[in-house]
Amino acid sequence: MKETITIKNLIKTFKLSKKQMHINRTKDSLKVAVNDISFATYPGEIFGLLGPNGAGKTTTLRCIATLIKPDSGEIIVDGHPWEDDVQIKKKIAFLTNELKLEEQFTPNYLYDYFSSFHEIAEDDVQKRKEMLFKKFGIDQFSEVKIGELSTGMKQKISIVVSLVHNPDIIIFDEPTNGLDVITAKTVTDYLMELRNEGKTIIISTHIMNLVEKICDRVGIIIDGKLSLCDRVENVLKKYPNTDIEGVFFKLYSEVEHNEYI
Amino acid sequence: MNIFRIVKKELDKIFKFPRQILTTLVLPGLLIFLIYTFLGVGVDASMKEEADAITIIHVINSPESLDSVYESVGTLKIELKKSTVEELEDLKDLVIAKEIHAILLYDENFDDLIQTDILPNVKILYDSSATNAYLVMERAQIVVAMQRGIIYEELNIDPNIFNIIPEKVEPEEKGSAVMLAMILPMLLMSFIFASALSTGSDAIAGEKERGTLATLLLLPIKRSHIIIGKTISTSTITIISALSSFLGIMASWPFAKSIFAVDGDINFNYGAGEIIGLVVMLLLIALLASSILLIISTLAKNIKEATTLAMPIYIAAIIVPIITMFQSGEVSSKLVYFIPLYNTILGLKAIISLNFDLVNFLLILGSTLVYIALFIFILIKMFKSEKVLYSK
């Protein structure tokens, strides 16, 4: 099957400032955030990157989204190498909690603004906006300034504006973080709907049962390394009488951890 | 006690953070010190230069009572030359051209008239728009005062029996243009930089602070396009905001003459060339200010830090026009037209004082465009640095 994202031997390090070295109680000025990770994704699947905070999930996703440059390794997104960043950004939706929207604008304005960067016919923009706004319950707030909306509503608007161009690859970092159960369900249901349409979805999360619930395949990252990468049912078969959380703790206990906090 | 706790926490906000101490306590004093020092040095240097120069005064219908003054004023850095009434118009042109400084025009048969009941006149013709006008007037009056002394001593006549009439030789619009040229560059520069400071700080450091920068970087466009878009939008807002301040000043002009030390009405006798030149120069300054402040904004982690880092640039933008306020139009070398910021002020000053010169203008235009391109290039490079973009 065609690979939608291919990652080979990805390495990303960060230079630590003296303050950060002190906080991390290390004398090493380099922190290896992602250490030789390789995996691929395919159409019509939800791939879950599971790992504790600081394991390297977000860094991996930011590299794929071309926000940061890998030190070495290869990233190919829908046939485009990492260097072809404009083409990659046309093909993907990328969303993390760190991405915020300008609070003085309305959802309507921002939807049209983000759409304008993609070659979409005006009629299609309006039709898709109507559909997405309705699905996420934004329609009644379309003319309210973002700053005046609740956290959950802001998150839903962020999701919607990241999907204006109906991309084939969707990368969501902690998609349900900070959302109430109802909103979280709307999001996960929609992700499954997109998977059924044949799209590739990568999510990163530290919520174990979310992986079991919606992911087809899972990659467990611990201390920047990919400890496991397989179909969820295969993982559960391989480690009988336990769930994903149990598998995670087993793998975590096997790894010698750095003393980072 | 609770009041004290609140006071202490508010003071700690400043005194526990070196950066806060710098912006709140040190910078305001430093700013005032620098402005007044540069202003003082500028004024002193220009006054000394003018005081050392010889003042050339031509005398028409020179009376005998003035003869002995010709030699004695030499030590006072005054040079008197006799001329005829036929030369008057040519001499006026020479005053405007700054080749001579004043003309003393005596009534004919002056010495005879002072012994009659008729009050004779002596006119002092000078260029009131010249930066040294006060000195020329002072020296012309010294000449007349010395003559009064002689009349009193030798003829024993009351020396107050003639009139001294000062007369301006420059066309009226030139006078106000020169006055405008002293004040306007400073006002325009401070408006443009103040506006670029707030707009530029918000444009990138503000986006970092609000977490919207990464959203911007995810747009499917080249980063250079983001930079160029930011520069154009910052310049546009800068110029509109500066224009608003400028219109405010112009509207207040009739009510604020004493503040601006301008007498009479301001005549705006500018042609199309001057207006186009002025607009181009203002656009250049807005682009230059925006690109410099966007670099600072990119380096900073938040708006407050951007504002602090930009302060020295803002100070320079106010001080440089203050220094040039007291300089006459002439420059020692064409090289000064390549000095960033300073060259644009010289350009503004030349256009406003109706001394527009196309070659100088093109030198300023060309060099400033090169600087703007260089700053945008630096910005694009900076936008590729993760350390700069994602620093926290």
XYZ file of C-alpha atoms in Angstrom:
653
model
C 0.000 0.000 0.000
C 1.144 3.551 -0.744
C 2.912 5.222 2.147
C 1.451 8.659 2.902
C 4.186 9.623 5.356
C 7.581 7.969 5.448
C 10.015 8.673 8.261
C 13.471 7.118 8.202
C 16.075 7.435 10.942
C 14.771 10.795 12.157
C 17.065 12.513 14.668
C 16.386 15.888 16.255
C 18.449 17.474 19.007
C 17.999 20.739 20.863
C 20.707 22.902 22.296
C 20.041 23.604 25.952
C 20.730 26.984 27.506
C 22.621 27.074 30.827
C 19.295 27.637 32.583
C 17.713 24.645 30.857
C 20.794 22.508 31.688
C 20.373 23.483 35.312
C 16.645 22.668 35.302
C 17.294 19.306 33.607
C 20.174 18.601 36.007
C 22.504 17.740 33.152
C 25.957 18.852 32.055
C 25.217 17.904 28.476
C 24.290 20.968 26.424
C 22.495 18.866 23.803
C 19.202 17.128 24.366
C 18.285 14.371 21.917
C 14.533 14.834 21.570
C 14.021 12.301 18.783
C 16.549 9.485 18.504
C 16.561 7.543 15.243
C 12.851 7.044 14.696
C 11.453 5.328 11.586
C 7.834 4.581 10.704
C 5.320 4.988 7.907
C 1.615 5.715 7.644
C -0.990 4.600 5.114
C -4.304 5.883 3.758
C -7.408 5.050 5.781
C -5.756 4.599 9.146
C -5.384 6.350 12.469
C -1.825 6.055 13.731
C -1.341 6.846 17.410
C 1.951 8.068 18.827
C 1.869 7.217 22.494
C 4.344 8.383 25.094
C 4.862 10.338 28.288
C 5.441 14.103 28.330
C 8.807 15.018 26.825
C 9.193 11.676 25.019
C 9.530 13.320 21.595
C 5.992 12.941 20.196
C 5.388 16.624 19.528
C 8.911 17.126 18.159
C 8.353 14.292 15.672
C 5.038 15.802 14.570
C 6.541 19.311 14.300
C 9.289 17.910 12.066
C 6.674 16.303 9.797
C 4.745 19.605 9.650
C 8.006 21.390 8.569
C 7.885 23.723 11.571
C 11.302 22.459 12.690
C 14.162 20.962 10.734
C 15.418 17.439 11.449
C 19.141 17.081 12.221
C 19.251 13.985 10.042
C 17.009 11.340 8.579
C 14.363 11.473 5.925
C 10.779 12.693 5.943
C 8.582 12.253 2.892
C 4.982 13.473 2.968
C 2.729 12.423 0.088
C 5.769 12.085 -2.149
C 7.293 15.431 -1.152
C 10.634 15.606 0.685
C 10.858 17.745 3.861
C 12.590 20.573 1.965
C 9.466 21.020 -0.164
C 7.719 22.620 2.799
C 5.100 24.652 0.912
C 3.813 21.526 -0.894
C 3.758 19.549 2.365
C 1.774 22.283 4.126
C -0.780 22.159 1.294
C -1.313 18.444 1.908
C -1.592 18.343 5.682
C -3.640 19.655 8.566
C -1.564 20.201 11.686
C -2.937 21.054 15.069
C -1.396 21.352 18.495
C -2.496 23.109 21.653
C 0.317 25.587 21.107
C -1.291 26.884 17.931
C -3.587 29.765 18.753
C -5.892 31.915 16.663
C -5.972 35.719 16.644
C -8.566 36.512 19.292
C -9.935 39.704 17.750
C -11.299 37.896 14.689
C -14.458 35.827 14.256
C -14.583 32.133 13.197
C -16.167 33.248 9.928
C -13.339 35.656 9.126
C -10.599 33.187 10.033
C -12.185 30.342 8.064
C -12.281 32.519 4.933
C -8.748 33.795 5.625
C -7.202 30.311 5.918
C -9.204 29.103 2.915
C -7.800 31.936 0.812
C -4.317 30.351 0.947
C -5.596 27.210 -0.786
C -6.973 27.128 -4.287
C -10.607 26.453 -3.403
C -13.603 27.783 -5.361
C -15.648 30.324 -3.393
C -18.796 28.139 -3.536
C -16.908 25.162 -2.141
C -15.426 27.315 0.644
C -18.887 28.363 1.787
C -20.365 24.845 1.490
C -17.520 23.274 3.450
C -17.638 26.032 6.051
C -21.335 25.470 6.573
C -20.818 21.700 6.927
C -17.896 21.959 9.377
C -19.437 24.757 11.454
C -22.604 22.689 11.826
C -20.760 19.484 12.687
C -18.753 21.180 15.451
C -21.587 23.426 16.661
C -19.778 26.636 15.677
C -22.570 27.958 13.441
C -24.245 30.028 16.167
C -20.904 31.568 17.141
C -19.613 32.278 13.649
C -19.721 36.049 14.196
C -18.469 36.084 17.805
C -14.867 37.114 18.416
C -12.597 34.136 19.255
C -11.471 35.860 22.456
C -15.016 35.794 23.795
C -15.480 32.044 23.294
C -14.869 29.140 25.693
C -11.682 27.030 25.584
C -13.553 24.082 24.090
C -15.107 26.229 21.377
C -11.704 27.752 20.559
C -10.256 24.240 20.201
C -13.089 23.233 17.871
C -12.535 26.343 15.735
C -8.809 25.538 15.566
C -9.682 22.060 14.322
C -12.099 23.412 11.732
C -9.742 26.049 10.319
C -6.963 23.462 10.069
C -9.266 21.396 7.849
C -10.410 24.147 5.450
C -8.582 22.534 2.515
C -9.918 19.010 3.099
C -6.388 17.563 3.453
C -5.553 13.887 2.989
C -3.177 13.844 5.965
C -4.262 15.055 9.385
C -1.789 15.431 12.235
C -3.271 16.225 15.634
C -1.110 16.636 18.719
C -3.160 15.774 21.824
C -6.482 16.392 20.018
C -8.717 15.942 23.055
C -6.581 17.746 25.640
C -8.569 20.222 27.700
C -11.873 19.260 26.105
C -14.971 18.104 27.961
C -16.170 14.560 27.233
C -18.873 15.670 24.806
C -16.554 17.844 22.732
C -13.839 15.179 22.899
C -16.302 12.635 21.490
C -17.257 14.994 18.628
C -13.569 15.232 17.740
C -12.804 11.504 17.950
C -15.971 10.617 16.003
C -14.936 13.030 13.269
C -11.429 11.583 13.136
C -12.937 8.113 12.620
C -15.187 9.529 9.913
C -12.146 10.977 8.156
C -10.343 7.631 8.452
C -13.331 5.957 6.769
C -13.011 8.483 3.932
C -9.515 7.091 3.326
C -7.499 9.835 4.984
C -4.345 9.322 7.033
C -4.559 10.523 10.615
C -1.691 10.725 13.084
C -2.485 11.609 16.647
C -0.153 11.935 19.565
C -1.483 11.318 23.018
C -0.654 10.182 26.485
C -4.230 8.945 26.999
C -3.873 5.169 26.703
C -7.494 4.170 26.167
C -7.887 6.696 23.335
C -5.384 4.590 21.397
C -7.350 1.404 22.009
C -10.591 3.148 21.117
C -9.715 4.812 17.807
C -6.229 3.869 16.569
C -5.489 1.181 13.993
C -1.766 1.208 14.667
C 0.301 2.512 17.562
C 3.891 3.687 18.025
C 5.160 3.950 21.600
C 7.886 6.548 22.076
C 10.005 6.489 25.224
C 12.947 8.854 25.686
C 13.027 9.759 21.993
C 13.115 6.185 20.746
C 10.341 4.214 19.116
C 10.015 1.197 21.454
C 7.163 -0.418 19.570
C 5.246 0.107 16.331
C 2.477 -2.291 15.310
C -1.245 -2.751 14.787
C -3.155 -2.304 18.035
C -4.682 -5.806 17.878
C -1.233 -7.339 17.285
C 0.155 -5.512 20.321
C -2.682 -6.781 22.497
C -2.128 -10.312 21.136
C 1.598 -10.114 21.813
C 1.045 -8.993 25.398
C -1.963 -11.089 26.508
C -4.008 -10.328 29.639
C -3.187 -6.647 29.573
C -4.272 -3.444 27.876
C -2.245 -0.735 26.098
C -1.546 0.958 29.428
C -0.052 -2.282 30.739
C 2.061 -2.656 27.605
C 3.272 0.910 27.965
C 4.347 0.442 31.598
C 6.103 -2.816 30.744
C 8.083 -1.128 27.968
C 8.733 1.925 30.119
C 10.180 -0.183 32.935
C 12.547 -1.903 30.490
C 14.148 1.352 29.342
C 16.967 3.010 31.245
C 15.765 6.598 31.626
C 17.704 9.791 31.558
C 17.332 11.877 34.665
C 15.230 14.522 32.959
C 12.269 15.922 34.801
C 0.496 45.347 57.049
C -1.635 44.122 54.138
C -1.074 47.420 52.389
C 2.650 46.938 52.853
C 2.456 43.428 51.349
C 0.726 44.808 48.268
C 3.268 47.629 47.959
C 6.147 45.179 48.371
C 4.884 42.833 45.664
C 4.395 45.723 43.232
C 7.917 47.006 43.938
C 9.331 43.473 43.671
C 7.891 43.285 40.167
C 10.487 45.881 39.227
C 13.365 45.609 41.668
C 13.724 41.835 41.503
C 14.142 41.818 37.724
C 17.173 43.525 36.143
C 15.359 43.991 32.848
C 12.530 45.838 34.607
C 15.015 48.040 36.455
C 16.561 48.937 33.115
C 13.302 49.806 31.348
C 11.501 51.494 34.218
C 14.259 53.234 36.102
C 17.369 53.603 33.958
C 16.105 54.149 30.418
C 13.866 57.198 31.023
C 16.739 59.107 32.650
C 19.190 57.944 30.025
C 16.814 59.036 27.277
C 16.440 62.534 28.692
C 20.201 62.792 29.300
C 21.003 61.757 25.736
C 18.437 64.051 24.116
C 19.509 67.127 26.066
C 23.224 66.374 25.762
C 23.038 65.941 22.006
C 20.808 68.981 21.728
C 23.263 71.056 23.771
C 26.308 69.810 21.881
C 24.557 70.428 18.562
C 23.533 73.968 19.463
C 26.946 74.845 20.945
C 28.856 73.536 17.946
C 26.688 75.390 15.476
C 26.760 78.635 17.515
C 30.542 78.502 17.801
C 30.931 77.919 14.087
C 28.702 80.897 13.307
C 30.381 83.160 15.872
C 33.813 82.430 14.386
C 32.726 83.353 10.859
C 33.244 86.892 9.499
C 30.000 88.810 8.895
C 30.132 90.731 5.626
C 27.953 93.855 5.558
C 27.639 96.112 2.533
C 26.897 99.773 3.182
C 24.944 101.881 0.681
C 25.127 105.707 0.868
C 27.774 105.310 3.554
C 27.813 108.600 5.588
C 31.070 110.226 6.745
C 30.118 109.590 10.365
C 30.579 105.875 9.656
C 34.062 106.161 8.106
C 36.086 105.513 11.233
C 33.934 102.433 12.058
C 35.199 100.569 8.953
C 38.553 99.849 10.479
C 37.595 99.414 14.099
C 34.992 96.660 13.478
C 37.626 94.341 12.010
C 38.435 92.959 15.435
C 34.740 92.176 15.977
C 34.706 89.773 12.980
C 32.704 92.282 10.933
C 33.740 93.368 7.444
C 32.151 96.544 6.052
C 32.184 97.285 2.314
C 30.942 100.397 0.528
C 28.417 99.946 -2.283
C 26.144 102.099 -4.383
C 22.354 102.222 -4.468
C 22.414 100.783 -8.011
C 23.859 97.580 -6.625
C 21.021 97.102 -4.110
C 19.049 94.402 -5.960
C 22.180 92.381 -6.733
C 23.266 92.676 -3.125
C 19.894 91.386 -1.899
C 20.382 88.300 -4.067
C 23.822 87.849 -2.543
C 22.278 87.976 0.942
C 19.762 85.281 -0.021
C 22.618 83.245 -1.526
C 24.446 83.657 1.819
C 27.521 85.164 0.086
C 27.162 88.366 2.088
C 25.174 88.689 5.293
C 23.468 92.086 5.453
C 23.110 95.486 3.812
C 23.045 98.789 5.668
C 20.986 101.185 3.566
C 21.406 104.801 4.700
C 19.210 107.647 3.509
C 21.056 109.987 1.167
C 22.800 112.917 2.903
C 22.354 111.107 6.190
C 24.868 113.244 8.101
C 23.148 116.465 6.970
C 19.682 115.175 7.848
C 20.577 114.301 11.433
C 21.327 117.951 12.015
C 17.830 118.932 10.864
C 14.399 118.126 12.245
C 13.897 115.268 9.761
C 14.448 111.767 11.187
C 16.709 109.900 8.724
C 16.525 106.111 8.345
C 19.037 103.312 8.267
C 17.646 100.030 7.058
C 19.233 96.713 7.994
C 18.469 94.250 5.224
C 19.101 90.607 6.177
C 17.898 87.040 5.630
C 15.727 86.219 8.620
C 15.467 82.577 7.534
C 19.237 82.019 7.845
C 20.287 79.973 10.874
C 22.702 82.788 11.867
C 20.150 85.618 11.394
C 20.231 86.658 15.053
C 24.044 87.015 14.933
C 24.004 89.053 11.707
C 21.405 91.383 13.181
C 23.403 91.736 16.368
C 26.565 92.628 14.443
C 24.774 95.104 12.161
C 23.425 96.821 15.245
C 26.930 96.976 16.735
C 28.024 98.902 13.629
C 25.180 101.378 14.005
C 25.780 101.671 17.767
C 29.442 102.533 17.145
C 28.341 105.176 14.651
C 25.944 106.633 17.239
C 28.866 106.944 19.657
C 30.893 108.845 17.091
C 28.004 111.190 16.253
C 27.528 111.896 19.925
C 31.214 112.500 20.598
C 32.161 114.460 17.475
C 29.003 116.357 16.605
C 27.550 116.483 20.079
C 24.102 115.589 18.729
C 21.553 113.373 20.461
C 22.236 110.013 18.799
C 18.598 108.902 19.007
C 17.552 111.061 16.148
C 17.578 108.417 13.442
C 15.509 105.302 12.902
C 16.825 101.770 12.522
C 14.492 99.654 10.377
C 15.150 95.926 10.028
C 13.969 94.524 6.692
C 13.810 90.888 5.552
C 15.157 90.177 2.089
C 14.081 86.553 1.677
C 10.788 85.660 -0.028
C 8.119 84.973 2.580
C 7.614 81.259 1.808
C 11.335 80.607 2.204
C 11.310 81.902 5.723
C 8.550 79.610 6.839
C 9.990 76.730 4.793
C 13.289 77.003 6.642
C 11.498 77.086 9.968
C 9.467 74.033 8.951
C 12.641 72.282 7.817
C 14.038 72.661 11.307
C 11.031 71.261 13.116
C 9.235 68.876 10.769
C 11.927 66.195 10.254
C 12.137 65.734 14.007
C 8.368 65.510 14.382
C 7.940 63.178 11.414
C 10.765 60.875 12.505
C 9.446 60.610 16.038
C 5.902 59.921 14.779
C 7.059 57.281 12.309
C 9.344 55.505 14.763
C 6.846 55.666 17.627
C 4.231 54.125 15.391
C 6.637 51.526 13.931
C 7.715 50.680 17.479
C 4.224 49.692 18.581
C 3.134 48.114 15.293
C 6.432 46.287 14.700
C 6.638 44.953 18.264
C 3.171 43.491 17.955
C 3.694 42.087 14.459
C 6.074 39.287 15.447
C 6.853 39.406 19.176
C 3.098 39.860 19.766
C 2.364 36.787 17.639
C 4.968 34.831 19.628
C 3.403 35.976 22.887
C -0.115 35.056 21.788
C 0.984 31.721 20.265
C -0.249 32.648 16.791
C 3.159 32.696 15.083
C 3.266 28.919 14.522
C -0.223 29.111 12.983
C 1.165 31.679 10.562
C 4.197 29.508 9.771
C 1.902 26.619 8.869
C 0.323 28.549 6.005
C 1.289 26.974 2.677
C 3.429 29.929 1.617
C 7.147 30.754 1.648
C 8.462 32.344 4.836
C 9.892 35.197 2.771
C 6.329 36.035 1.710
C 5.277 36.210 5.363
C 8.146 38.627 6.049
C 7.408 40.841 3.057
C 3.701 40.868 3.978
C 4.544 41.825 7.560
C 6.910 44.591 6.404
C 4.339 46.085 4.042
C 1.523 45.936 6.600
C 3.699 47.383 9.384
C 4.852 50.202 7.076
C 1.279 50.933 5.999
C -0.008 51.163 9.565
C 3.096 53.167 10.503
C 2.584 55.703 7.755
C -1.166 56.075 8.431
C -0.554 56.507 12.140
C 2.309 58.974 11.520
C 0.094 60.855 9.081
C -2.609 61.129 11.723
C -0.115 62.628 14.191
C 1.202 64.929 11.482
C -2.281 66.188 10.594
C -2.881 66.766 14.294
C 0.219 68.964 14.452
C -0.740 70.858 11.305
C -4.280 71.423 12.609
C -2.920 72.744 15.893
C -0.463 75.070 14.140
C -2.628 78.238 14.234
C -3.076 77.768 17.991
C 0.442 76.679 18.843
C 2.702 79.191 17.106
C 4.464 80.074 20.312
C 5.387 76.417 20.911
C 6.871 76.063 17.463
C 8.566 79.493 17.555
C 7.097 80.475 14.215
C 5.923 83.991 13.440
C 3.413 84.706 10.763
C 1.531 82.187 8.727
C 3.076 79.145 7.223
C 2.906 79.209 3.456
C 2.942 75.837 1.801
C 4.285 76.826 -1.557
C 5.437 73.346 -2.504
C 5.362 72.153 -6.084
C 4.591 68.653 -7.348
C 8.305 67.720 -7.204
C 8.565 68.549 -3.504
C 5.328 66.768 -2.643
C 6.297 63.594 -4.533
C 9.767 63.774 -2.981
C 8.284 64.157 0.486
C 5.890 61.228 0.022
C 8.689 58.992 -1.325
C 10.951 59.996 1.569
C 8.237 59.263 4.151
C 7.510 55.867 2.576
C 11.230 55.064 2.648
C 11.519 56.033 6.303
C 8.406 54.006 7.188
C 9.803 50.942 5.370
C 13.228 51.396 6.958
C 11.766 51.854 10.447
C 9.443 48.867 9.988
C 12.171 46.523 8.755
C 14.526 47.487 11.608
C 11.810 47.128 14.227
C 10.621 43.808 12.774
C 14.161 42.440 13.244
C 14.018 43.495 16.883
C 10.506 42.086 17.190
C 11.712 38.735 15.816
C 14.594 38.636 18.286
C 12.332 39.396 21.250
C 10.260 36.843 23.113
C 7.348 39.147 23.842
C 6.068 42.664 23.179
C 7.596 44.122 26.315
C 11.050 42.823 25.441
C 10.674 44.050 21.858
C 9.810 47.546 23.113
C 12.825 47.577 25.442
C 15.211 46.372 22.747
C 13.853 48.925 20.277
C 14.336 51.849 22.646
C 17.897 52.753 21.482
C 16.674 52.866 17.853
C 13.802 55.111 18.898
C 16.201 57.390 20.788
C 18.462 57.582 17.723
C 15.459 58.419 15.540
C 14.675 61.407 17.768
C 18.227 62.578 18.419
C 19.550 62.530 14.853
C 16.982 65.094 13.612
C 17.694 67.235 16.678
C 21.384 67.365 15.741
C 20.564 68.288 12.154
C 18.096 70.970 13.306
C 20.903 73.472 13.682
C 22.930 72.476 10.676
C 22.785 74.542 7.527
C 21.887 72.724 4.332
C 25.446 72.207 3.095
C 27.147 68.856 3.629
C 30.867 68.212 3.548
C 30.785 65.086 1.400
C 28.327 63.123 -0.705
C 29.152 60.150 1.516
C 26.727 61.414 4.151
C 23.907 60.511 1.762
C 24.776 56.862 2.390
C 24.461 57.013 6.194
C 21.226 55.201 7.047
C 18.569 57.229 8.860
C 20.724 60.397 8.805
C 20.506 60.569 5.010
C 16.714 60.432 5.034
C 16.594 63.308 7.511
C 18.875 65.370 5.253
C 16.551 64.491 2.387
C 13.460 65.570 4.319
C 15.152 68.788 5.362
C 16.267 69.622 1.822
C 12.800 69.041 0.387
C 10.961 70.974 3.096
C 13.367 73.942 2.879
C 12.915 74.027 -0.909
C 16.484 72.934 -1.644
C 15.474 69.811 -3.567
C 18.373 68.262 -5.452
C 17.663 65.286 -7.709
C 21.138 63.716 -7.500
C 21.193 63.795 -3.705
C 17.618 62.526 -3.630
C 18.510 59.571 -5.847
C 21.549 58.769 -3.692
C 19.336 58.703 -0.589
C 16.639 56.679 -2.369
C 19.108 54.118 -3.725
C 21.101 53.622 -0.532
C 17.993 53.414 1.658
C 16.406 50.828 -0.638
C 19.610 48.772 -0.337
C 19.403 48.998 3.480
C 15.731 47.978 3.462
C 16.513 44.996 1.200
C 19.379 44.028 3.523
C 17.168 44.199 6.619
C 14.458 42.107 4.930
C 17.131 39.576 3.933
C 18.273 39.388 7.574
C 14.642 38.918 8.649
C 14.168 36.044 6.211
C 17.353 34.405 7.553
C 16.117 34.902 11.113
C 12.805 33.283 10.222
C 14.711 30.104 9.420
C 16.250 29.930 12.884
C 14.306 27.742 15.308
C 16.185 29.295 18.198
C 14.902 32.747 17.264
C 11.362 31.713 16.364
C 10.573 29.341 19.181
C 12.592 30.850 22.032
C 10.694 31.065 25.296
